[in-house]
mmCIF file of C-alpha atoms and ligand atoms in Angstrom:
data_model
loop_
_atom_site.group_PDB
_atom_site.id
_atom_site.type_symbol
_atom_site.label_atom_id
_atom_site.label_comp_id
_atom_site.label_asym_id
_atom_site.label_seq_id
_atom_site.Cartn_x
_atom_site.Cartn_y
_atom_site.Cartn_z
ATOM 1 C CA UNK A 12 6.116 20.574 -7.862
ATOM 2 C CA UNK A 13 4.559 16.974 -8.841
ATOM 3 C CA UNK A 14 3.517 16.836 -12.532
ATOM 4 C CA UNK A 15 0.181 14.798 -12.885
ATOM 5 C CA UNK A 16 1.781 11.280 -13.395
ATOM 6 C CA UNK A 17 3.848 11.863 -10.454
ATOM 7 C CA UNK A 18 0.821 12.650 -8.173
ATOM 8 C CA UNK A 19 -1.497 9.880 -9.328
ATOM 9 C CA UNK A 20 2.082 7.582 -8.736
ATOM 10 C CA UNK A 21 2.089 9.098 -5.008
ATOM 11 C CA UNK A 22 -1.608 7.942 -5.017
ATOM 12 C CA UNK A 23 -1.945 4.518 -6.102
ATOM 13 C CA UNK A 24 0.575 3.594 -4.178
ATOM 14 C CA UNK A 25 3.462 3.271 -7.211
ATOM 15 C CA UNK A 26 6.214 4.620 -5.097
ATOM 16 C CA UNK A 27 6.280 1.336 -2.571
ATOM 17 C CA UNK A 28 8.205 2.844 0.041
ATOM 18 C CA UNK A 29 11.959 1.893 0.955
ATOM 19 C CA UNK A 30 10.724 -1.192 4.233
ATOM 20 C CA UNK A 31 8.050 -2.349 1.391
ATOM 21 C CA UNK A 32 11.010 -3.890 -0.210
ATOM 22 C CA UNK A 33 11.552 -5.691 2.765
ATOM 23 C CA UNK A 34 8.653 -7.883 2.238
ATOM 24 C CA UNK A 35 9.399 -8.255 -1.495
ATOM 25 C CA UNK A 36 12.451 -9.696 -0.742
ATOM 26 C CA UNK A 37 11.046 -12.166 2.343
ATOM 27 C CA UNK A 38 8.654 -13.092 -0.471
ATOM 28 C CA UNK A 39 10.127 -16.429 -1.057
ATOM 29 C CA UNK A 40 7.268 -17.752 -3.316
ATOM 30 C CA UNK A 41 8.124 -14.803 -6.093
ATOM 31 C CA UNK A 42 12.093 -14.985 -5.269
ATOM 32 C CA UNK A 43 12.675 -18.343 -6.000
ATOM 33 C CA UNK A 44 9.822 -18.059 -9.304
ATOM 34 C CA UNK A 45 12.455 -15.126 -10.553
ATOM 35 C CA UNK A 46 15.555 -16.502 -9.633
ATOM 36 C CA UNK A 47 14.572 -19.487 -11.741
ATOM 37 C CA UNK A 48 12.876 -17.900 -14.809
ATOM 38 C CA UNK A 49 15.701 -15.497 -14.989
ATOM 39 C CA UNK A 50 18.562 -18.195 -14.714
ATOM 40 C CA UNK A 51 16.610 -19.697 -17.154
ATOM 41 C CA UNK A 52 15.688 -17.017 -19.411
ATOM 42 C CA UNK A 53 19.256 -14.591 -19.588
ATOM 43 C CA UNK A 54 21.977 -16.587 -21.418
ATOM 44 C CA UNK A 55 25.516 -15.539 -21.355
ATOM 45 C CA UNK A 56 26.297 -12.085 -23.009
ATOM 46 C CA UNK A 57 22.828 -10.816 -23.201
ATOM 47 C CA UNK A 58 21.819 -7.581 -22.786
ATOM 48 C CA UNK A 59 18.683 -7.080 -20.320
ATOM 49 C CA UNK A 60 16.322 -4.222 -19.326
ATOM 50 C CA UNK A 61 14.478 -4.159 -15.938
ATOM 51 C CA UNK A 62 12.098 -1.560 -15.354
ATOM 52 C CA UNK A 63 10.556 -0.680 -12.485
ATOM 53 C CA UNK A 64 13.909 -2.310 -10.547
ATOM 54 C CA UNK A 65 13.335 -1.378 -6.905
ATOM 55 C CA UNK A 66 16.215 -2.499 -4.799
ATOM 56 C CA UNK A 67 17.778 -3.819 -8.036
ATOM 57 C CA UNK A 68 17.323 -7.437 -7.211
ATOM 58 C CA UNK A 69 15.876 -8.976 -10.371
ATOM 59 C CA UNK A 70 18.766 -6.926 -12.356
ATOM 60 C CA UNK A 71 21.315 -8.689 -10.182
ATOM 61 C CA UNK A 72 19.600 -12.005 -11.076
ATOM 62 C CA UNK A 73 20.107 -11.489 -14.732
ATOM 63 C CA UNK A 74 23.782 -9.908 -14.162
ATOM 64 C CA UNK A 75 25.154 -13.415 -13.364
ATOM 65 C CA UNK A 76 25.008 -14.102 -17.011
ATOM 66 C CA UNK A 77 24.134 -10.830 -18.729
ATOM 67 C CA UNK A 78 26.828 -8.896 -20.182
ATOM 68 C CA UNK A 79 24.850 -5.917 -19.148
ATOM 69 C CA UNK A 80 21.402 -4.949 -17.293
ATOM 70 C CA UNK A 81 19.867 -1.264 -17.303
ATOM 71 C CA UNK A 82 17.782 -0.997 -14.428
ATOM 72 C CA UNK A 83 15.494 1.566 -13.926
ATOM 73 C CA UNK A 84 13.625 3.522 -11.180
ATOM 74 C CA UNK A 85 11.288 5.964 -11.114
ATOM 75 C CA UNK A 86 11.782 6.196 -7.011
ATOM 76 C CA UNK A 87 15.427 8.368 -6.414
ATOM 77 C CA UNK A 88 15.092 6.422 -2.859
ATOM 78 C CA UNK A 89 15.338 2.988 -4.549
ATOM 79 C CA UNK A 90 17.766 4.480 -6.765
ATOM 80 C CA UNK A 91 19.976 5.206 -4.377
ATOM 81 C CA UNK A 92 19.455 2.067 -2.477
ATOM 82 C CA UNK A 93 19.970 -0.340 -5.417
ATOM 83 C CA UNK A 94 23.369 1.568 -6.217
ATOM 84 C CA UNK A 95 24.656 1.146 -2.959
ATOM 85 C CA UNK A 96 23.640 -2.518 -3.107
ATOM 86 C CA UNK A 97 24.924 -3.361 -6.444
ATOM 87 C CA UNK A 98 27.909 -2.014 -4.831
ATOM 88 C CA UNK A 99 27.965 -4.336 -2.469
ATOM 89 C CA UNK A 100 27.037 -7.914 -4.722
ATOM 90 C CA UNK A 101 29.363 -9.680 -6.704
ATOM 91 C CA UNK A 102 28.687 -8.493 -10.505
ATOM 92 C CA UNK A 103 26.523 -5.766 -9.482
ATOM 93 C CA UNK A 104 29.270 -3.775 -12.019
ATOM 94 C CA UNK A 105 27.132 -5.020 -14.820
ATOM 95 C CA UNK A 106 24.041 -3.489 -13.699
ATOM 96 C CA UNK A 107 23.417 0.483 -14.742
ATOM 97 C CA UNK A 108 20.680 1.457 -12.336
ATOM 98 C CA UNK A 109 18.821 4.372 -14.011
ATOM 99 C CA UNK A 110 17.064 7.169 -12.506
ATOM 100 C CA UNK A 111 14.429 7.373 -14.784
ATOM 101 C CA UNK A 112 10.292 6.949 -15.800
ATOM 102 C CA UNK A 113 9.704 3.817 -17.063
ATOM 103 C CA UNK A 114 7.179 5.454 -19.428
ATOM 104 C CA UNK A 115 9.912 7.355 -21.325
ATOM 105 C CA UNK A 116 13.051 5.539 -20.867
ATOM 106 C CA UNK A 117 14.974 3.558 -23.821
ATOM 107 C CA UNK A 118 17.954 1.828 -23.603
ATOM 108 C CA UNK A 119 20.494 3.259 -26.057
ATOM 109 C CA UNK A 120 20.963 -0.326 -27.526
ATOM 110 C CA UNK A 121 18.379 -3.140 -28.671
ATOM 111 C CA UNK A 122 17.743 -5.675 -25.431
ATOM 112 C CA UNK A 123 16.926 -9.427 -25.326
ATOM 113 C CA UNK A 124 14.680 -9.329 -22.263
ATOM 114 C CA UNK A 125 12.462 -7.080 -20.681
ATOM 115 C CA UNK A 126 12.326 -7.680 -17.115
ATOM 116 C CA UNK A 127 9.373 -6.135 -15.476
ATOM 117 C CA UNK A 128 7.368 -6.725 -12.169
ATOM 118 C CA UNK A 129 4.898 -3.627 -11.475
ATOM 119 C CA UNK A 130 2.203 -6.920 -10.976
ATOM 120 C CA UNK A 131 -0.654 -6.541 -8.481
ATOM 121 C CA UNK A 132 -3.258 -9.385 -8.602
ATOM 122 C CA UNK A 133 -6.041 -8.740 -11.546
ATOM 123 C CA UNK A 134 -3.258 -5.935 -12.378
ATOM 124 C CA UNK A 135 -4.645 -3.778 -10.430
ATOM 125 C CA UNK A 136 -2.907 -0.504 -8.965
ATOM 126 C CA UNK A 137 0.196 -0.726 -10.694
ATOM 127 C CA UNK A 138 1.233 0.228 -14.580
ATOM 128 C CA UNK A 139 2.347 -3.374 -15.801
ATOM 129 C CA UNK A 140 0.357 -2.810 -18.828
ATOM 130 C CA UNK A 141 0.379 0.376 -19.636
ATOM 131 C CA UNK A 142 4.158 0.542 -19.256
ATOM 132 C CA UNK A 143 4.778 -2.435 -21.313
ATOM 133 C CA UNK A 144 2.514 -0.921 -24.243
ATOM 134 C CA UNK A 145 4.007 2.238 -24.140
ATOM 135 C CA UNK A 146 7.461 0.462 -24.199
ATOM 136 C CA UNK A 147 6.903 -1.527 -27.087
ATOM 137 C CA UNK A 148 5.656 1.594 -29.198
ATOM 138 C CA UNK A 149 8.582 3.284 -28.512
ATOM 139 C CA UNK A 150 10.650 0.175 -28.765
ATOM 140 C CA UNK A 151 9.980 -0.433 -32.240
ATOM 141 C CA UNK A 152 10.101 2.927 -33.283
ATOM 142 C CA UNK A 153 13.888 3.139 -32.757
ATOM 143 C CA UNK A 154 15.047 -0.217 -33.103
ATOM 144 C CA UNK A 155 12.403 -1.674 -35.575
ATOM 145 C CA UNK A 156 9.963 -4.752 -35.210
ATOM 146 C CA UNK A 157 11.510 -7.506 -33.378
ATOM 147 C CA UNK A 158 11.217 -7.040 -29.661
ATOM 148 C CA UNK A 159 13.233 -8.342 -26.850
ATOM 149 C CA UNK A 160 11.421 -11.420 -24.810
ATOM 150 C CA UNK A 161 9.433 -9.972 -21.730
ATOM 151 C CA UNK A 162 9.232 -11.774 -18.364
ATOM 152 C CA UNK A 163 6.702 -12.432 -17.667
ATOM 153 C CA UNK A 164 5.914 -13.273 -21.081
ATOM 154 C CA UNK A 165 2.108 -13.536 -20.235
ATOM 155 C CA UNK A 166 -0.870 -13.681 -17.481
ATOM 156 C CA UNK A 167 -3.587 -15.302 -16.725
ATOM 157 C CA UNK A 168 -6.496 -13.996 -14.354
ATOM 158 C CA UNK A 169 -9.247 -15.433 -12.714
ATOM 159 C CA UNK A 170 -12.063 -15.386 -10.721
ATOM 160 C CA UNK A 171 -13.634 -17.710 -7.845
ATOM 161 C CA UNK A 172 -16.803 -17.046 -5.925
ATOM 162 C CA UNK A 173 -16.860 -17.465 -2.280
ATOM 163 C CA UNK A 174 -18.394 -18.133 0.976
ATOM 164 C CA UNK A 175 -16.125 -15.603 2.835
ATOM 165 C CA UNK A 176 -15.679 -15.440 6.803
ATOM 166 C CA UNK A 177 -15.819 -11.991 7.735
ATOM 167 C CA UNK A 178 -15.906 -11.971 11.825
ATOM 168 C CA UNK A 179 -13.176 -10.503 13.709
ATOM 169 C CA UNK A 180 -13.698 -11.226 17.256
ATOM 170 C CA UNK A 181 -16.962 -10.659 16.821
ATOM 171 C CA UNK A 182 -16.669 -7.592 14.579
ATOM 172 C CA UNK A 183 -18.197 -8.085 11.067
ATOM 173 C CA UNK A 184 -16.423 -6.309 8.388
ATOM 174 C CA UNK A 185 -16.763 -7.627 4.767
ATOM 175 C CA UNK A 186 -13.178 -6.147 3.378
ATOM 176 C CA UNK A 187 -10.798 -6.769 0.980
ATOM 177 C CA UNK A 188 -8.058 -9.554 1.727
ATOM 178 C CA UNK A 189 -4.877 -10.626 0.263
ATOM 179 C CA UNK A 190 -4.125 -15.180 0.900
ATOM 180 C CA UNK A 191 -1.376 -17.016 0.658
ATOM 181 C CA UNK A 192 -1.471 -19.516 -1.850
ATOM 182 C CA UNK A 193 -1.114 -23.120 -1.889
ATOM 183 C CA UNK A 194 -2.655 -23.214 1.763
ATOM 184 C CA UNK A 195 -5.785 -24.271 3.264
ATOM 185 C CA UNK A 196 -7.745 -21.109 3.988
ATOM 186 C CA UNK A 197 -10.421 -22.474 6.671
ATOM 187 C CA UNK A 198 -12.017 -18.992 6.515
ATOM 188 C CA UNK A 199 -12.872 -19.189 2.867
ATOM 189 C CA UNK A 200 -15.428 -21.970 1.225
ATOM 190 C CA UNK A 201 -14.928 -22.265 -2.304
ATOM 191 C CA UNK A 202 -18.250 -22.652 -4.095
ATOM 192 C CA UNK A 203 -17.286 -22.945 -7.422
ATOM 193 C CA UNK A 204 -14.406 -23.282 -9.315
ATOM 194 C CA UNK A 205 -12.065 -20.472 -10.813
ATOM 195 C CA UNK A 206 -12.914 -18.968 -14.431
ATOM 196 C CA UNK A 207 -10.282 -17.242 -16.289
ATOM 197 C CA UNK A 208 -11.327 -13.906 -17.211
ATOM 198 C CA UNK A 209 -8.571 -12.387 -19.013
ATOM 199 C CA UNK A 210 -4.786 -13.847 -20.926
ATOM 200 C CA UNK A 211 -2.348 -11.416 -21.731
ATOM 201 C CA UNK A 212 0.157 -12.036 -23.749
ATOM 202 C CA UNK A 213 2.653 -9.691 -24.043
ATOM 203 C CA UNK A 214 4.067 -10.342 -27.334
ATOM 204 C CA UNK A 215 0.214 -9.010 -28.277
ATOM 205 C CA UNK A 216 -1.419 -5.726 -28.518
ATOM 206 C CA UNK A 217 -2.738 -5.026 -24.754
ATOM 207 C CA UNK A 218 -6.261 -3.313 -24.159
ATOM 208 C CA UNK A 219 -6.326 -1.486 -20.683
ATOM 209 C CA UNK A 220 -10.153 -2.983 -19.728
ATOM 210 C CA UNK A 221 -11.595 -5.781 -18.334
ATOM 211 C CA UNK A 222 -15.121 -6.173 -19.008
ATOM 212 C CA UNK A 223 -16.290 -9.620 -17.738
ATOM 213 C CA UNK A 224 -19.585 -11.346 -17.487
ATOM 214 C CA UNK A 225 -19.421 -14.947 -16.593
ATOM 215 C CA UNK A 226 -20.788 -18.612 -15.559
ATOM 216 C CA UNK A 227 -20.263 -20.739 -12.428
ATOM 217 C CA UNK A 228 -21.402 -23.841 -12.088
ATOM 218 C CA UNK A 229 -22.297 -23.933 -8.129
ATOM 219 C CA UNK A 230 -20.547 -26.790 -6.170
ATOM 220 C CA UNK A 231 -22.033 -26.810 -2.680
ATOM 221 C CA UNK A 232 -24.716 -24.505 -0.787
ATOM 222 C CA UNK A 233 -23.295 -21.475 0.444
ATOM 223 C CA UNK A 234 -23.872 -17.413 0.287
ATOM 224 C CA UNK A 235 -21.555 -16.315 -2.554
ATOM 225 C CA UNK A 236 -20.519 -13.268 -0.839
ATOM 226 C CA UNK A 237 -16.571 -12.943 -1.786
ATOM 227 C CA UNK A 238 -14.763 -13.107 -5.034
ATOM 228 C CA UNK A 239 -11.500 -14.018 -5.097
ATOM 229 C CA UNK A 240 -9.392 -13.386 -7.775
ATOM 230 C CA UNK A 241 -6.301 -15.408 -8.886
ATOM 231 C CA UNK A 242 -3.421 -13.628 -11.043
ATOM 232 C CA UNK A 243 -0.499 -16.256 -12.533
ATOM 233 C CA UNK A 244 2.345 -15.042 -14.436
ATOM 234 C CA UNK A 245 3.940 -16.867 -17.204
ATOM 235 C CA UNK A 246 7.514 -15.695 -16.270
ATOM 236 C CA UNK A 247 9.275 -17.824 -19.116
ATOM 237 C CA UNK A 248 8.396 -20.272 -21.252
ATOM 238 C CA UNK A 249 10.791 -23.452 -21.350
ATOM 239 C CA UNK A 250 10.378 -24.782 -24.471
ATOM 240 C CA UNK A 251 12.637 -28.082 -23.890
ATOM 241 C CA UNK A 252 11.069 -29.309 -21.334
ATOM 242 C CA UNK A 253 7.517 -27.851 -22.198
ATOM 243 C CA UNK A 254 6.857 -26.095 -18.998
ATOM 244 C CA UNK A 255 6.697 -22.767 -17.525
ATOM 245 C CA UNK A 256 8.291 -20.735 -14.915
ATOM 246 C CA UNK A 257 5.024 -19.472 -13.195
ATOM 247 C CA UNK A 258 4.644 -16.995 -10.196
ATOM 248 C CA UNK A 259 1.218 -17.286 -8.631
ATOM 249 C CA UNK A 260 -0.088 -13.427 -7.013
ATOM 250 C CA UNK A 261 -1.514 -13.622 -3.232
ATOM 251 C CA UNK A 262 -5.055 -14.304 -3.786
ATOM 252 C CA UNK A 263 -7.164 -11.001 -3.698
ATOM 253 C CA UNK A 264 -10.642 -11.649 -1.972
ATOM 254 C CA UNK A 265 -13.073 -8.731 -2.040
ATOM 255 C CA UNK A 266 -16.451 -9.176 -0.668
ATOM 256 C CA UNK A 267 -19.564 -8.561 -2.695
ATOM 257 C CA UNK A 268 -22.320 -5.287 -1.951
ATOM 258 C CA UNK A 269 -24.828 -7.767 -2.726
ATOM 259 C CA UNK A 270 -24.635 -11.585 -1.974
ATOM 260 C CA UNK A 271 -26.392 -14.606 -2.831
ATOM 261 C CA UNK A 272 -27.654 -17.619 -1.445
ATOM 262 C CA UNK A 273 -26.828 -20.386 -3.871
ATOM 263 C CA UNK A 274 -27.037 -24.217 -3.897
ATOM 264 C CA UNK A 275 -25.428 -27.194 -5.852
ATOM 265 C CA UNK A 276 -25.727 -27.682 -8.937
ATOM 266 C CA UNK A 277 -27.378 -23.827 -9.638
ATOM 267 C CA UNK A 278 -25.491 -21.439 -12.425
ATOM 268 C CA UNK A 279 -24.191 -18.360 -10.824
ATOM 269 C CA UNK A 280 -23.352 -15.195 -12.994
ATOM 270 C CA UNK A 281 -20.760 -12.783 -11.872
ATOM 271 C CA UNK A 282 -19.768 -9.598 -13.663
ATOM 272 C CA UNK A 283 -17.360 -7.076 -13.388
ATOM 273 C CA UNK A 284 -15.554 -4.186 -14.898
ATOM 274 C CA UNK A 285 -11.646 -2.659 -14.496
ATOM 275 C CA UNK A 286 -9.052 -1.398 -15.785
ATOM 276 C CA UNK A 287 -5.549 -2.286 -15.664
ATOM 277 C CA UNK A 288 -3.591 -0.092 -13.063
ATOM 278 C CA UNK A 289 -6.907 1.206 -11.831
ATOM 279 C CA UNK A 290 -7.938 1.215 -7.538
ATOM 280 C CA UNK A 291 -9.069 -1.857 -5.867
ATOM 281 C CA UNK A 292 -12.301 0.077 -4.997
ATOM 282 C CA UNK A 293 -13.125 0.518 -8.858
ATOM 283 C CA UNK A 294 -13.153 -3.321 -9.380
ATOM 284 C CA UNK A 295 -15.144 -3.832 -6.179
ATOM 285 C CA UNK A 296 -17.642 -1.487 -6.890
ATOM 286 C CA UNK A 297 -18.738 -3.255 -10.034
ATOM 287 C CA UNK A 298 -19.032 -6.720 -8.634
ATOM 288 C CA UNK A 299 -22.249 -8.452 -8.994
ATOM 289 C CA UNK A 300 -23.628 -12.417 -8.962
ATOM 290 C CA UNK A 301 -26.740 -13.591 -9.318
ATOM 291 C CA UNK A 302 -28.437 -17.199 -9.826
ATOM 292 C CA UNK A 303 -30.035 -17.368 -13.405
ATOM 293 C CA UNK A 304 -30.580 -21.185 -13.414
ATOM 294 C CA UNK A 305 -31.925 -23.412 -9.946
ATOM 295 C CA UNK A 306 -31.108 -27.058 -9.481
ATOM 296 C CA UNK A 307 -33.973 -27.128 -7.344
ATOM 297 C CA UNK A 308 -37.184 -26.026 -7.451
ATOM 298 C CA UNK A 309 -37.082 -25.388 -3.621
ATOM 299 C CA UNK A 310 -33.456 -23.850 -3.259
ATOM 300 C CA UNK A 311 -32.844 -20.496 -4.004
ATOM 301 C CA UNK A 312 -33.887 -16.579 -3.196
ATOM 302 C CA UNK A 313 -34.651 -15.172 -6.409
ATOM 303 C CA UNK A 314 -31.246 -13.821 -7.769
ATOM 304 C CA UNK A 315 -31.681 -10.207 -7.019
ATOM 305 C CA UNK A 316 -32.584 -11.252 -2.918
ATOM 306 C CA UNK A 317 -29.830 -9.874 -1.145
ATOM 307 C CA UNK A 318 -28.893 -11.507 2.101
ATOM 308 C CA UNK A 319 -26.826 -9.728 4.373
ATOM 309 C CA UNK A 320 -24.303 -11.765 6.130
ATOM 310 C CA UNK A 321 -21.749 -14.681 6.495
ATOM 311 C CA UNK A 322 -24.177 -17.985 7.373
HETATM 312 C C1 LIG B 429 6.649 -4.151 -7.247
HETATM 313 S S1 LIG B 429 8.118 -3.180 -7.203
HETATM 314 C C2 LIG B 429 9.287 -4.346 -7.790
HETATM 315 C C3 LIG B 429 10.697 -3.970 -7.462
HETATM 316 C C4 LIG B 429 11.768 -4.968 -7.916
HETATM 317 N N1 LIG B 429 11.734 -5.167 -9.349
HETATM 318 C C5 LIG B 429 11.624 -6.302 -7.226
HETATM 319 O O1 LIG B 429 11.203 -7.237 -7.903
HETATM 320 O O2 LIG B 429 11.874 -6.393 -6.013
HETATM 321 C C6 LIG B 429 7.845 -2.072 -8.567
HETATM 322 C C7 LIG B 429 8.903 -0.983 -8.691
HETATM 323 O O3 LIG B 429 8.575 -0.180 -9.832
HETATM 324 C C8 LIG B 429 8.899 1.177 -9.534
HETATM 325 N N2 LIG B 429 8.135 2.038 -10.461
HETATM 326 C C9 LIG B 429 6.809 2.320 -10.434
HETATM 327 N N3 LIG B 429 6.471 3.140 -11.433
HETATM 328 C C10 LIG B 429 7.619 3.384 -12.126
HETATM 329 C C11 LIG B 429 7.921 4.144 -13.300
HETATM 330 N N4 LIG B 429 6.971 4.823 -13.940
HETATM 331 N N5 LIG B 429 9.192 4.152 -13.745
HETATM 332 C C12 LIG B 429 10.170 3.452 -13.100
HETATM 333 N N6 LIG B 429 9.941 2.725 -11.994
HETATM 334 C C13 LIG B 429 8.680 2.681 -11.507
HETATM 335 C C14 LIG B 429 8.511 1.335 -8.090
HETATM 336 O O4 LIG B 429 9.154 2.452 -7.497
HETATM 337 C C15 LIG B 429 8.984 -0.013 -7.516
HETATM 338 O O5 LIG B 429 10.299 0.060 -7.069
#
């Protein structure tokens, strides 16, 4: 019998199934952005907690210079599989993988660094929040105030309106899409561009909402009828060298009830309301932009005009 956690887990989509993992680890972009933060991050004889640890990759990262990584899943599939894998991998002895939830589990000794990726873009779906809240409460309670280093150590989201192409061979269906980064995307035109909405920093108390009503200054004419929304993760900081190890989310594009015709030059608003781990459908359904200042005195539908398709 599920317990509620367990079925809301089965629902959002928490338990990524075993071939998920697949494309996690064909996912050079975030590989290579842990690989490096964790090389980075883990010196020699440190003691490391992953949670959330899937196939156990990001444990085995930090096990080439930890002394010792617990790694735990909620998943007994992934367990399994990450046993038999550190089995496999050359000091995959120094990872523990745990069966466990990562909402209850402690290690029995103080850690450096908290490893943790349960990160969809805008945080969305998953319990990256939540969980590392929860852990730090606990945390401190039986080891007292100074906590380990997370990775990543914080976020930043934003938000972009769109012109978004929505025609599939001839089929128009304004739904949500997930882009690569760092490519062109001829489908989208970018009329504005990106806002930060929210910074977490771990280190810092964490609220679970994201309440957001903001300004775009309009760069060329277009229907704003997509947002997309743009997650980075600070996965270390590098003091030395005063950089960051960053890991930049898929782009999330969802397409708005209502869109609006704006023009150069106009201010768009946009607003929107979430909260962390929530659906992708409970963002979406709060989106709204609307023109509150014209360029031109001949441009624009009044803000509340909707107009119903791609132009
Ligand atoms: C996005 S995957 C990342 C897996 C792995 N760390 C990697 O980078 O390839 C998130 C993992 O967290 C696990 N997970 C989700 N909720 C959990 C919980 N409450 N406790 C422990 N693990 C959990 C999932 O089963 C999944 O394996």
């Amino acid at each position: 019998m599920l317990n509620e956690r367990e079925i809301e887990s089965c629902y959002l989509g928490q338990f990524i199934p075993v071939h998920y993992h697949h494309n996690m680890l064909m996912d050079n972009n975030r590989m290579h952005s842990f690989k490096s933060a964790i090389a980075h991050a883990v010196k020699p004889g440190m003691k490391v907690l992953e949670l959330g640890g899937g196939t156990g990759v990001l444990s085995w990262f930090a096990a080439a210079n930890a002394a010792k990584v617990y790694c735990v899943e909620f998943n007994p599939d992934m367990v399994q599989e990450a046993r038999k894998f550190m089995a496999i991998n050359e000091n995959g002895d120094r990872v523990e993988v745990i069966h466990a939830d990562a909402f209850e589990y402690l290690p029995p000794e103080p850690v450096d660094i908290v490893i943790c990726e349960m990160i969809h873009v805008a945080m969305l779906r998953e319990k990256q929040v939540e969980v590392i809240e929860s852990f730090k409460r606990r945390y401190r309670q039986k080891f007292g105030d100074k906590l380990p280093v997370f990775m990543p150590e914080a976020v930043l989201m934003a938000a972009q309106p769109l012109q978004q192409e929505y025609d599939f061979e001839g089929f128009y269906a304004p739904i949500v899409q997930f882009q690569e980064t760092a490519v062109v995307h001829n489908n989208s035109a970018e009329l504005a561009q990106p806002a930060v909405y929210a910074v977490i920093d771990f280190t810092q108390p964490n609220g679970m909402s994201y309440a957001w009503q903001g300004k775009f200054v309009v760069e060329r004419d277009g229907t704003v009828n997509a947002m997309r929304f743009i997650t980075k993760n600070i996965l270390s900081v590098v003091e030395e060298r005063a950089t960051t190890i960053d890991w930049l989310n898929h782009y999330m594009v969802l397409p708005l009830a209502r869109p609006v015709r704006a023009r150069a030059g106009d201010v768009l608003e946009v607003s929107f309301a979430y909260r962390a781990g929530g659906s992708i459908p409970s963002l979406e359904a709060t989106l709204e932009a609307a023109v509150v200042f014209e360029a031109g005195q001949d441009a624009v539908a009044a803000p509340s005009d909707a107009v119903p398709a791609y132009a």
